[in-house]
PDB file of C-alpha atoms in Angstrom:
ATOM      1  CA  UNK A   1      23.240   0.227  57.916  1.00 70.00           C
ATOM      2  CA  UNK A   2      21.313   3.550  57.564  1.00 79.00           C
ATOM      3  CA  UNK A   3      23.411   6.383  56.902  1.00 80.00           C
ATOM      4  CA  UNK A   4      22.427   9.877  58.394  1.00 85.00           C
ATOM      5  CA  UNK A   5      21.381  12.577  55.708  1.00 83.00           C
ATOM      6  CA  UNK A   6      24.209  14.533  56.976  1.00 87.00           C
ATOM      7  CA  UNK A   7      26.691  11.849  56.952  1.00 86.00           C
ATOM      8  CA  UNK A   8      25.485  10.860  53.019  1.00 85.00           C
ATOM      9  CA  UNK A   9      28.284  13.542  51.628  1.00 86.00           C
ATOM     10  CA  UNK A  10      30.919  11.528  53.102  1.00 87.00           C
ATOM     11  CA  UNK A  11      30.089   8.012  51.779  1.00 85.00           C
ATOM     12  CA  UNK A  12      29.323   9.183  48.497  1.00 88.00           C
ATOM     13  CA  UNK A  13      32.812  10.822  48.104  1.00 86.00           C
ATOM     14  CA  UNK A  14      33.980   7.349  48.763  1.00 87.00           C
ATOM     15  CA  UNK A  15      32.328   6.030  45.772  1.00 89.00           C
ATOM     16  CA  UNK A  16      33.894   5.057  42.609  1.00 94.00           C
ATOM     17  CA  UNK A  17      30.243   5.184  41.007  1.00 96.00           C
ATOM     18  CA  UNK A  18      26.697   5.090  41.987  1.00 95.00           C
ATOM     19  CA  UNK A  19      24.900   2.657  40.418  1.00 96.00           C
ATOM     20  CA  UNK A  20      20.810   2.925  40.634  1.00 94.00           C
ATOM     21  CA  UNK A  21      19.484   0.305  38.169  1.00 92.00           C
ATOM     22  CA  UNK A  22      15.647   1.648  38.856  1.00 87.00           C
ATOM     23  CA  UNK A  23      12.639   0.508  36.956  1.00 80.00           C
ATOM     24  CA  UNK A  24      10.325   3.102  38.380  1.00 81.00           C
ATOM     25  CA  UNK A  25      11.813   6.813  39.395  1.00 82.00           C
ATOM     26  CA  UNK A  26      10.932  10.297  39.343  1.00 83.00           C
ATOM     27  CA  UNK A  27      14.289  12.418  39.920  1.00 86.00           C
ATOM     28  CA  UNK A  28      15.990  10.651  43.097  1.00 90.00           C
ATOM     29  CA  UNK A  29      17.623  13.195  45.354  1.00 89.00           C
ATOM     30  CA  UNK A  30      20.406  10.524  45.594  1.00 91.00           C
ATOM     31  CA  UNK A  31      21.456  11.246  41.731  1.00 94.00           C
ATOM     32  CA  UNK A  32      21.945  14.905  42.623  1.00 93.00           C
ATOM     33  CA  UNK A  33      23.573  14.333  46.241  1.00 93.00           C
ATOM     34  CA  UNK A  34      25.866  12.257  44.454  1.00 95.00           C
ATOM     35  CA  UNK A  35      26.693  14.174  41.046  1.00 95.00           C
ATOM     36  CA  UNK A  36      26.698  17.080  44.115  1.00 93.00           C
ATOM     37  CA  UNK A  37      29.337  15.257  45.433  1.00 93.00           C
ATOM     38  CA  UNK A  38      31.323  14.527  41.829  1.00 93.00           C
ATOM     39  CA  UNK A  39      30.566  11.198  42.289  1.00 96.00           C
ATOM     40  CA  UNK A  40      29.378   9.470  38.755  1.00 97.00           C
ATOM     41  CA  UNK A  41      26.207   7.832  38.579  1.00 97.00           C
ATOM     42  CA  UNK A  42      24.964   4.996  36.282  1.00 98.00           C
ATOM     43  CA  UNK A  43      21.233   4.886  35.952  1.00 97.00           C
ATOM     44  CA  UNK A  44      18.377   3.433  34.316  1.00 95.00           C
ATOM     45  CA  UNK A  45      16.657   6.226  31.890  1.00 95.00           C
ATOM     46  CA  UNK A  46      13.663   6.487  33.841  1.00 94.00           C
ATOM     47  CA  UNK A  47      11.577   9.131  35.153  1.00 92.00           C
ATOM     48  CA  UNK A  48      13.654  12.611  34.530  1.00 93.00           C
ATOM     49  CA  UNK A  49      16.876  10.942  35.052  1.00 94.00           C
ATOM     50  CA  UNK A  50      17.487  11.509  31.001  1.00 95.00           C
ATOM     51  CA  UNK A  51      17.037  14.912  31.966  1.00 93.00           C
ATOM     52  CA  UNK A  52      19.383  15.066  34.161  1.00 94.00           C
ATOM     53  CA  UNK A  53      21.986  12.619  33.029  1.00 96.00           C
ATOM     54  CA  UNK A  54      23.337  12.798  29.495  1.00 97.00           C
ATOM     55  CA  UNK A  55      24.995   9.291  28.899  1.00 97.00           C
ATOM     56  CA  UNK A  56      28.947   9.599  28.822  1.00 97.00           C
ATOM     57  CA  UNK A  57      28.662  13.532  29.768  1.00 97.00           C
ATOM     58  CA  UNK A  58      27.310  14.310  32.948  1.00 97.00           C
ATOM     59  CA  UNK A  59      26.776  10.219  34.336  1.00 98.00           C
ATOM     60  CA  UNK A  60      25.746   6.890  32.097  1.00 98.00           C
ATOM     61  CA  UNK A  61      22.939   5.701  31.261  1.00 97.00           C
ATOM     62  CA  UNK A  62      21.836   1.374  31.480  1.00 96.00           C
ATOM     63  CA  UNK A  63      20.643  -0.018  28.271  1.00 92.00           C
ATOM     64  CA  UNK A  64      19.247  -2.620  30.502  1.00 89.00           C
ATOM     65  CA  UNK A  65      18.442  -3.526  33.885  1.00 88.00           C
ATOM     66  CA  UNK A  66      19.589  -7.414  33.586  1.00 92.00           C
ATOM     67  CA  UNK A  67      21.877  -7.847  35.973  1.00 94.00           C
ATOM     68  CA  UNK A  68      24.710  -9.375  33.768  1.00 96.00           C
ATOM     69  CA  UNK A  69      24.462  -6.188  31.550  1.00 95.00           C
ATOM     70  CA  UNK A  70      24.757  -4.203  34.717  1.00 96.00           C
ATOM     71  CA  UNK A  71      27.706  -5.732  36.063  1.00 96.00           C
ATOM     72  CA  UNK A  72      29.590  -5.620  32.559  1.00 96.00           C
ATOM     73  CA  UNK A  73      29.305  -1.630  32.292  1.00 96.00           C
ATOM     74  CA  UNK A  74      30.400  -1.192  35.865  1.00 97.00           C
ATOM     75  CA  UNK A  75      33.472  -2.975  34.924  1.00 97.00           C
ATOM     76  CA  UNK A  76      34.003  -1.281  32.163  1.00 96.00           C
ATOM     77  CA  UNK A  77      33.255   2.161  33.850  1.00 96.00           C
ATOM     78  CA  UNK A  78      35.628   1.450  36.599  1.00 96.00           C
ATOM     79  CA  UNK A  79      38.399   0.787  33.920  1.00 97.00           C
ATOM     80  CA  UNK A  80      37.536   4.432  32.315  1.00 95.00           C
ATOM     81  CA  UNK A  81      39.368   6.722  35.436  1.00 94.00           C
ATOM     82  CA  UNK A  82      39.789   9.610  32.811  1.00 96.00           C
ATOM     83  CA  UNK A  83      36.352   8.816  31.286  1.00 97.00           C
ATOM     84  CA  UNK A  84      34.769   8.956  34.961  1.00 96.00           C
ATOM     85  CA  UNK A  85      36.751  11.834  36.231  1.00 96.00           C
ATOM     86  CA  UNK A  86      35.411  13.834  33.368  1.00 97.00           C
ATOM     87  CA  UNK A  87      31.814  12.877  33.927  1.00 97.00           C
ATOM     88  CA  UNK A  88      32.191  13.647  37.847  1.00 96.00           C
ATOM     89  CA  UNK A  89      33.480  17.258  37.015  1.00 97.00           C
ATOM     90  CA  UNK A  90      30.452  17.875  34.084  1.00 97.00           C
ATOM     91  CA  UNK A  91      28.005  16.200  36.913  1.00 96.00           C
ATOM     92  CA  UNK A  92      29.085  18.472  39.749  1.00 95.00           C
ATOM     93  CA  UNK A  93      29.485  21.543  37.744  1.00 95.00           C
ATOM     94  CA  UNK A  94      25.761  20.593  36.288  1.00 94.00           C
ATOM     95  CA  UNK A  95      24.295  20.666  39.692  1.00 92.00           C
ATOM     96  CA  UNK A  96      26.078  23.715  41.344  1.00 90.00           C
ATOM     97  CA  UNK A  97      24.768  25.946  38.469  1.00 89.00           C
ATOM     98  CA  UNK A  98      22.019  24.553  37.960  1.00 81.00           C
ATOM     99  CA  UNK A  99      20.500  23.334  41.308  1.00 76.00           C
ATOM    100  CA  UNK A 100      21.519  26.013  43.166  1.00 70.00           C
ATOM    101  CA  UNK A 101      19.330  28.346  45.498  1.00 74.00           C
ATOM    102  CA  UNK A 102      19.128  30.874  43.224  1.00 79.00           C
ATOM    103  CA  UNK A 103      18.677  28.873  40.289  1.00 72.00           C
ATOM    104  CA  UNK A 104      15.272  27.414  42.479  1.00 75.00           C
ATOM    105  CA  UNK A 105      14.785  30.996  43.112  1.00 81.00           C
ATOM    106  CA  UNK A 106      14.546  31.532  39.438  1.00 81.00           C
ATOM    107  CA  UNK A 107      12.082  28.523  38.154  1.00 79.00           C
ATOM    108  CA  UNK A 108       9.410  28.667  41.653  1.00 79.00           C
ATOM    109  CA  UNK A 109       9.523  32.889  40.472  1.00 83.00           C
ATOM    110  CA  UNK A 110       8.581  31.785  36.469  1.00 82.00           C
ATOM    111  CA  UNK A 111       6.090  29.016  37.886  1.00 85.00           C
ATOM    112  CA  UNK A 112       4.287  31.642  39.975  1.00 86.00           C
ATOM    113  CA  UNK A 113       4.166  33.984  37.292  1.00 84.00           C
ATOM    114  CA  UNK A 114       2.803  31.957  35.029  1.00 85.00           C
ATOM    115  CA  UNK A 115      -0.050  30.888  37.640  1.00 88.00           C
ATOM    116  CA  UNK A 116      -1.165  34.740  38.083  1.00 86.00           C
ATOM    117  CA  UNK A 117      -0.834  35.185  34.839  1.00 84.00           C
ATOM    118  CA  UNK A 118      -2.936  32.554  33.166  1.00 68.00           C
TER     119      UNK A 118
END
């Protein structure tokens, strides 16, 4: 079932943990709708998701994308409550200072400068 954009807040509070086990990404808005959301994410390091997630701090990080390996850390995960409580408060507090307005504000004005500049 497709979930409206504005409807995504709600399911993701649901969520014990997202899980994205990605070969190929960029940054997926989903990471930061969910960290947005203090829900912990467990991703393949791919694209900038190292940049974004720093493994037991603000989300976890795969090892591996085979499934069995997978499915072993999101039992263990979901046995860590303190662990992923932690790592939801570090995630959310990541992306509201950090992905903010005025934080985008901030990096589009450096970006231009540096175009007229150069």
């Amino acid at each position: 079932k497709w979930v409206p954009h504005k409807e995504l807040p709600k399911f993701l509070n649901e969520l014990k943990l997202l899980v994205l086990p990605s070969a190929s990404e960029g940054l997926p808005n989903i990471v930061l709708e969910a960290m947005a959301c203090g829900t912990p994410v467990l991703a393949t390091p791919v694209g900038a998701i190292p940049d974004i997630i720093k493994d037991g701090e603000t989300g976890f990080l795969l090892q591996s994308e085979d499934p069995k390996h997978v499915s072993e850390k999101i039992v263990v995960l979901l046995k860590e409550s303190d662990l992923l409580e932690k790592v939801s408060k570090n995630a959310h507090r990541l992306v509201q200072e950090g992905f903010n307005e005025e934080e985008s504000i901030k990096t589009w004005q450096g970006i231009l400068k540096q175009l007229t500049t150069n």
